[in-house]
mmCIF file of C-alpha atoms in Angstrom:
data_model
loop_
_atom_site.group_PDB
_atom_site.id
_atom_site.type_symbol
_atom_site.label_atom_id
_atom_site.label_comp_id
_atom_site.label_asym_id
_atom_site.label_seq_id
_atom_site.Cartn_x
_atom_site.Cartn_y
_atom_site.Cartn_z
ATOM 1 C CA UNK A 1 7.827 -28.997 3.766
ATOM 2 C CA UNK A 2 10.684 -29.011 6.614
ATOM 3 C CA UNK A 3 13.994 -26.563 6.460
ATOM 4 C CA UNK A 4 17.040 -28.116 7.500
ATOM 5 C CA UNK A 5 20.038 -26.003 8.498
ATOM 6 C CA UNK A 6 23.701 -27.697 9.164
ATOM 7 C CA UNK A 7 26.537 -25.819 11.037
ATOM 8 C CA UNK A 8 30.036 -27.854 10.909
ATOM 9 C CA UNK A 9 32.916 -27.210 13.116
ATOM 10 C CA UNK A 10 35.342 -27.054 9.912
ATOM 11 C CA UNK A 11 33.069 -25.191 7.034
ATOM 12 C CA UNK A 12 33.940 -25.231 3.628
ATOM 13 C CA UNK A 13 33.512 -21.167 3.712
ATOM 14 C CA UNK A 14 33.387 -19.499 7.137
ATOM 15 C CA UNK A 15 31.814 -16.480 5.302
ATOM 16 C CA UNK A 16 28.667 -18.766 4.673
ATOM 17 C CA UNK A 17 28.925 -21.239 7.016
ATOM 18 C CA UNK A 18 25.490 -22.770 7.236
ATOM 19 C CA UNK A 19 24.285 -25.504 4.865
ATOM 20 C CA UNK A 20 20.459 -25.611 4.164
ATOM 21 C CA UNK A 21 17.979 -27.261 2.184
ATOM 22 C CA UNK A 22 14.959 -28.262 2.890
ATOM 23 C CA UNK A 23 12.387 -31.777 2.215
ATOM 24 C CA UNK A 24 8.810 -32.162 0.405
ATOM 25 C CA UNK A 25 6.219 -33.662 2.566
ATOM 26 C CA UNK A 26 6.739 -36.450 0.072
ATOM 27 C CA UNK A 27 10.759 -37.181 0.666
ATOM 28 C CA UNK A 28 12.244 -34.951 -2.082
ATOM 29 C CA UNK A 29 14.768 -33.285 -1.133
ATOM 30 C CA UNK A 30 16.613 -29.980 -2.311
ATOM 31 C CA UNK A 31 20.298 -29.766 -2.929
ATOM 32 C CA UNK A 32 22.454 -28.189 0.133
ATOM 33 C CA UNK A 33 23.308 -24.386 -0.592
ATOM 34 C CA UNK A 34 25.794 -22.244 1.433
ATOM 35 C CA UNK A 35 24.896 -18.954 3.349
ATOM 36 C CA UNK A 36 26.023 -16.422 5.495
ATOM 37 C CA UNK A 37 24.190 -16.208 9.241
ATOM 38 C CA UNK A 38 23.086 -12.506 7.375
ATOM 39 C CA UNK A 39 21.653 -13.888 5.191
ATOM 40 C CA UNK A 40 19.958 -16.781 7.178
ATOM 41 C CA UNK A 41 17.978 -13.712 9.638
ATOM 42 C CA UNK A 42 17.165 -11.883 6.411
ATOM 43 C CA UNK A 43 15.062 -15.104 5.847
ATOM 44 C CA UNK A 44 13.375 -15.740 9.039
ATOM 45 C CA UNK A 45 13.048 -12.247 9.453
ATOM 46 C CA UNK A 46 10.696 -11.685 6.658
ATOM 47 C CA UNK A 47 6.718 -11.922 7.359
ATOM 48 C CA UNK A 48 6.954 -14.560 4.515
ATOM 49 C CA UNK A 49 9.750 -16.006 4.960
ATOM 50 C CA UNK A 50 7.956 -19.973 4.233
ATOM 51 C CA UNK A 51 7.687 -18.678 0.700
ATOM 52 C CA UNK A 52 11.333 -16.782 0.284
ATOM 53 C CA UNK A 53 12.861 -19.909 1.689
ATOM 54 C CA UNK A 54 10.857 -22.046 -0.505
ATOM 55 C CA UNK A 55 11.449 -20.015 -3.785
ATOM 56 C CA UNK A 56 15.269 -19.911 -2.589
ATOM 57 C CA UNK A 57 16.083 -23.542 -1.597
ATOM 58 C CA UNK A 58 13.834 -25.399 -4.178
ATOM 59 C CA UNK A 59 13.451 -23.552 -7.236
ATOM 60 C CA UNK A 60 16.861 -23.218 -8.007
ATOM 61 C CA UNK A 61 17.882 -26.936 -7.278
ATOM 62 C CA UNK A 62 21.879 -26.389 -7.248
ATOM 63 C CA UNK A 63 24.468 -28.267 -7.229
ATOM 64 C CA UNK A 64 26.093 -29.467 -4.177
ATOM 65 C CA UNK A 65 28.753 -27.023 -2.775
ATOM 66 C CA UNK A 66 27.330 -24.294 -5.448
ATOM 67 C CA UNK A 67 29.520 -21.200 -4.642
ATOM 68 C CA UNK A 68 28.096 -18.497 -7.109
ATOM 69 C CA UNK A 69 25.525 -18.415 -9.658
ATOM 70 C CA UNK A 70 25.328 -15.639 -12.210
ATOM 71 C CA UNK A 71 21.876 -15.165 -14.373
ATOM 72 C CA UNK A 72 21.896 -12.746 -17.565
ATOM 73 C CA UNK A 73 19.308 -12.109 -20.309
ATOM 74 C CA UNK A 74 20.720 -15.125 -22.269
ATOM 75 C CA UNK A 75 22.772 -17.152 -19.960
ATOM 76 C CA UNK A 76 23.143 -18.451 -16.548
ATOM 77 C CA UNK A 77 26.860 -19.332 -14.961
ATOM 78 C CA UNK A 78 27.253 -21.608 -11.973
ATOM 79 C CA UNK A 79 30.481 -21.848 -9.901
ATOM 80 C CA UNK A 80 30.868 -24.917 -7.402
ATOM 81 C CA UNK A 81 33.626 -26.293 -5.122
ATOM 82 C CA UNK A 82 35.324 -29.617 -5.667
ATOM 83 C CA UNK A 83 36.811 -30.250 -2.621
ATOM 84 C CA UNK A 84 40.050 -31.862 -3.060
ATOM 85 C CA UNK A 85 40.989 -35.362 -3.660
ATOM 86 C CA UNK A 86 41.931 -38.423 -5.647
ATOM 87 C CA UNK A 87 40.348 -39.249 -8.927
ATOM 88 C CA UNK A 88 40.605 -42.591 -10.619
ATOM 89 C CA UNK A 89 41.635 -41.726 -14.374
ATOM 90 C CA UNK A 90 42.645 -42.990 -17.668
ATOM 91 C CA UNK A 91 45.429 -41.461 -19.919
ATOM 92 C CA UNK A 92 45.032 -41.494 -23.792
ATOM 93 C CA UNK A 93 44.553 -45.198 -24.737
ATOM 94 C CA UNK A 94 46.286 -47.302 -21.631
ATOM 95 C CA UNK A 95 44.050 -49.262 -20.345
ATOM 96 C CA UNK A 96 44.804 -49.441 -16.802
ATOM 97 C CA UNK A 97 43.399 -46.586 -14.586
ATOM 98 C CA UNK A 98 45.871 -43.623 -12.735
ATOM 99 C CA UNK A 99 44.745 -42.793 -9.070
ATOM 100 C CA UNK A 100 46.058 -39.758 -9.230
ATOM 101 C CA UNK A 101 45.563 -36.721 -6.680
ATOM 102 C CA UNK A 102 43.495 -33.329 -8.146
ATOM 103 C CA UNK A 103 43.654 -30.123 -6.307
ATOM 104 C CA UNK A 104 40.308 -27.835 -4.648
ATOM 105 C CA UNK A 105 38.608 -27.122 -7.981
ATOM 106 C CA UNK A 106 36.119 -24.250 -8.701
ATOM 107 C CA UNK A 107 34.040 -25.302 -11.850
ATOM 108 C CA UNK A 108 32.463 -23.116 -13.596
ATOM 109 C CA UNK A 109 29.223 -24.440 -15.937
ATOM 110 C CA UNK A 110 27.908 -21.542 -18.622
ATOM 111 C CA UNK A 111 24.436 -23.129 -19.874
ATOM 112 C CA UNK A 112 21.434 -21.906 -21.379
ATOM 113 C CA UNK A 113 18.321 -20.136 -19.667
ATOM 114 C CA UNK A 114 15.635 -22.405 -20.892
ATOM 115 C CA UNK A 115 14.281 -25.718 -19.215
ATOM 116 C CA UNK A 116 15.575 -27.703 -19.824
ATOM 117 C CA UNK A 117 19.155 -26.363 -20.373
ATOM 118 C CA UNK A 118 21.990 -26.909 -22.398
ATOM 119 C CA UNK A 119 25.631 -26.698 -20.773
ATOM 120 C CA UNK A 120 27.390 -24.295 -23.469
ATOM 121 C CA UNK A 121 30.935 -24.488 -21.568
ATOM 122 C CA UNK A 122 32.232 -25.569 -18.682
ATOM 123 C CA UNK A 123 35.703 -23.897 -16.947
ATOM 124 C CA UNK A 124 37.845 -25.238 -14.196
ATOM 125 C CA UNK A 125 40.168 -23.482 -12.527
ATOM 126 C CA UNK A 126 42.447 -24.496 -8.965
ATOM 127 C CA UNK A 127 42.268 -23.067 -5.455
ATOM 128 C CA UNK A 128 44.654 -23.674 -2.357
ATOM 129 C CA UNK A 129 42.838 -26.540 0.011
ATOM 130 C CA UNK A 130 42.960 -23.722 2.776
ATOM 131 C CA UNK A 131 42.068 -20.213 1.154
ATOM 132 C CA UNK A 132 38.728 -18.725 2.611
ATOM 133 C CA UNK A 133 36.259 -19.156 -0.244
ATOM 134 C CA UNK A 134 35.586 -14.851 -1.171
ATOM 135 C CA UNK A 135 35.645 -12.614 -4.297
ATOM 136 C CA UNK A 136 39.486 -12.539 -3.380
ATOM 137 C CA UNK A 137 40.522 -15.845 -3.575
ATOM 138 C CA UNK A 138 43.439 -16.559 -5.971
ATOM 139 C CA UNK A 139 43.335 -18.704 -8.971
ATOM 140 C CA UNK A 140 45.770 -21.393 -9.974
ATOM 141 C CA UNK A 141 45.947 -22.851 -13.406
ATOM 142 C CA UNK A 142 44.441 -26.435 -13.411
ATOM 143 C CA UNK A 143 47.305 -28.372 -13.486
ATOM 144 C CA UNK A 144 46.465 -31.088 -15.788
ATOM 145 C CA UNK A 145 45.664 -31.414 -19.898
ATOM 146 C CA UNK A 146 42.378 -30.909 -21.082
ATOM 147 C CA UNK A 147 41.698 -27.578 -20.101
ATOM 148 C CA UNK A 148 42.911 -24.587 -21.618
ATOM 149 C CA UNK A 149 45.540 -22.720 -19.566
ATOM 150 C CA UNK A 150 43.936 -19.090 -21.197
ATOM 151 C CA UNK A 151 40.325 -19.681 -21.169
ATOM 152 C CA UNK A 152 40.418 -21.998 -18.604
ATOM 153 C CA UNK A 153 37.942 -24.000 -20.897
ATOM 154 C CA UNK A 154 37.828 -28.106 -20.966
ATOM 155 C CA UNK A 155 38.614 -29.165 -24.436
ATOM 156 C CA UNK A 156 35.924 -32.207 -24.048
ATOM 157 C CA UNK A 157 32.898 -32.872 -26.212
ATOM 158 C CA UNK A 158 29.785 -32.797 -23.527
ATOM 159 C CA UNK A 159 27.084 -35.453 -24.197
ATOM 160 C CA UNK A 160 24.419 -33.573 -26.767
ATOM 161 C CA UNK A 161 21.484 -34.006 -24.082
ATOM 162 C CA UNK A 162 18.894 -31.116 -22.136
ATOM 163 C CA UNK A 163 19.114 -31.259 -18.660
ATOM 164 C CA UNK A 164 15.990 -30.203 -16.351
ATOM 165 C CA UNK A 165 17.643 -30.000 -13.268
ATOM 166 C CA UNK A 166 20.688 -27.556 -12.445
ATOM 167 C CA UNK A 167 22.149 -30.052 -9.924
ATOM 168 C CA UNK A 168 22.799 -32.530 -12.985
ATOM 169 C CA UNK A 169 25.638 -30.588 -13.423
ATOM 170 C CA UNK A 170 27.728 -32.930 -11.091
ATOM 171 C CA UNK A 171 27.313 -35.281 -12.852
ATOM 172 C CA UNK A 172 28.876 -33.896 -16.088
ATOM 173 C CA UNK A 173 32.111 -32.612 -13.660
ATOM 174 C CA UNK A 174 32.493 -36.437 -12.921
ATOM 175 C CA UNK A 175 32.036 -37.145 -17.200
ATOM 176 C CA UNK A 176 35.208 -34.869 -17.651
ATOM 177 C CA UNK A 177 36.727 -36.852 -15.088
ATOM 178 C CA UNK A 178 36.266 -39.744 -16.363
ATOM 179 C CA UNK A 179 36.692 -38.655 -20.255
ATOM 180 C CA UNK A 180 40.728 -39.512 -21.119
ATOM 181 C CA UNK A 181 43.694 -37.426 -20.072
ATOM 182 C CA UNK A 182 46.094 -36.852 -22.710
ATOM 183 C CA UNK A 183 48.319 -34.254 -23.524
ATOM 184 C CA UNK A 184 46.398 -31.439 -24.940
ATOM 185 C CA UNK A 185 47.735 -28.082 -23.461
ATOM 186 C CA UNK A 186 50.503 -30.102 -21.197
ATOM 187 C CA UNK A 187 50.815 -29.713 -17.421
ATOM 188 C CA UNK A 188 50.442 -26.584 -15.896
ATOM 189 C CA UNK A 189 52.815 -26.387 -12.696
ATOM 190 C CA UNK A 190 55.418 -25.136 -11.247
ATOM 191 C CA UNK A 191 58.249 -26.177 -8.750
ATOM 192 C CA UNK A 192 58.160 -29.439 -10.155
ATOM 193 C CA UNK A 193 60.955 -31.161 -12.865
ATOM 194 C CA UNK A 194 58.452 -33.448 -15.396
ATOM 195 C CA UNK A 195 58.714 -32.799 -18.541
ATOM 196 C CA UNK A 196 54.739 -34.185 -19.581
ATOM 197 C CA UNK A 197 51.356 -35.888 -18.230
ATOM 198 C CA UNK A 198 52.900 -39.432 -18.571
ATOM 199 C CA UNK A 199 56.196 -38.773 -16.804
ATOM 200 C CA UNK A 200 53.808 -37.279 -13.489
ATOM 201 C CA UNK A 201 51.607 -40.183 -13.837
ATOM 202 C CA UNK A 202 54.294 -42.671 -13.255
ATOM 203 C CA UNK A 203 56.156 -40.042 -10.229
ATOM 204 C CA UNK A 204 52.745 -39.255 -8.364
ATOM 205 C CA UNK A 205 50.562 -42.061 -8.865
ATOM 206 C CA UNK A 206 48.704 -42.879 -5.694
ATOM 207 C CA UNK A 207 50.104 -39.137 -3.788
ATOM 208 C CA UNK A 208 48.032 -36.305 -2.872
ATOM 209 C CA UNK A 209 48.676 -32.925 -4.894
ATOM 210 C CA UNK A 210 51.038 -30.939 -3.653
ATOM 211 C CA UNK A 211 49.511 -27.438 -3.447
ATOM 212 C CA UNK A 212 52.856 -26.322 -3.841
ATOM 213 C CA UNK A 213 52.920 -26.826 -7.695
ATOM 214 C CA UNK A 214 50.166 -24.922 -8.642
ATOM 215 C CA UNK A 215 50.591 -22.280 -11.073
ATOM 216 C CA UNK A 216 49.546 -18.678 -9.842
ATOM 217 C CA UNK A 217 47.062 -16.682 -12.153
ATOM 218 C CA UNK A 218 46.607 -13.009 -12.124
ATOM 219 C CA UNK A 219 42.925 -13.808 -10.996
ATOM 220 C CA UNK A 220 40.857 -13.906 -8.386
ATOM 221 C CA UNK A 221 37.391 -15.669 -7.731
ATOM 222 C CA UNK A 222 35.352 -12.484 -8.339
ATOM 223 C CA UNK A 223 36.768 -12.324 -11.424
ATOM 224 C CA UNK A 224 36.173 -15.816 -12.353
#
């Protein structure tokens, strides 16, 4: 088994700015974590640190950009960053596709702890593009339907399947993508004059989001 450790020039979070993961003898490899250059030494450090950095970068095969995982006696919660971008999407029953710009995401998956798993709920919440990823950084409302401004909960039905691997769960961030927008709990902006969903498809169609209309919440990421 070989450990791989990136360092970019323009991290996601300078906190933990390495990304490592490491690659069986037979190709396989784990999905990239974040850490901090602490907790990198604390690693190497450790008379066994083959076997710490094995049980921490393979067993727990995460999903890319993973930026807190929570376990308790009956559930586990993973956090991860969606960096952001433009989404191709479709809006009740109109059959043409919206590219429409989404904000930095931080999506939250609550799922079972038994393997396999089953995803109980999944939250999504909106961060500024530039805010240093830490238990302090502020929470925006996500700014589209489909998600509960309150709970912060997606109001989608999630396939009825197990899923063995934790990493999977990117996969079900790109089903509520791709599930139709419609306009269940409205937009949730501000600084901006539409009055629905369909009235900002047809103004910012094709535009990056403008961080400016996201709605403040009195929450943080620690909180999250």
């Amino acid at each position: 088994m070989k450990w791989f450790l990136e360092l970019n020039d323009n991290p996601i979070d300078y906190r933990r700015p390495f990304i490592a993961y490491t690659e069986e003898d037979n190709g396989i490899k784990s999905s990239k974590r974040m850490y901090a250059i602490s907790e990198i030494i604390r690693i190497l450090e450790k008379q066994n640190y083959e076997q710490e950095s094995i049980k921490q970068l393979s067993s727990d095969v995460l999903p890319v950009n993973t930026i807190k995982k929570v376990q308790t006696p009956n559930w586990t919660y993973i956090t991860m960053l969606v960096e952001k971008k433009c989404w191709d999407i479709k809006y009740q029953t109109v059959s043409q596709n919206y590219y429409i710009g989404f904000p930095r995401l931080a999506v939250q998956f609550k799922i079972t702890n038994t393997h396999p798993f089953k995803i109980i709920s999944m939250r999504v919440v909106a961060l500024k593009e530039k805010d240093i990823i830490s238990n302090d950084t502020k929470l925006y409302a996500f700014p589209f339907p489909n998600v509960d401004q309150t709970s912060c909960k997606v109001c989608i039905t999630f396939p009825q399947e197990s899923y063995t691997e934790q990493r999977e769960l990117e996969k079900v961030f790109k089903y509520f993508i791709s599930a139709p927008f419609n306009e269940d709990y409205s937009i949730k902006m501000q600084n901006i004059n539409v009055q629905n969903f369909a009235s900002y498809l047809s103004t910012y169609e094709n535009m990056e989001f403008d961080d400016n209309h996201l709605k403040p919440m009195e929450q943080t990421l620690y909180m999250f």
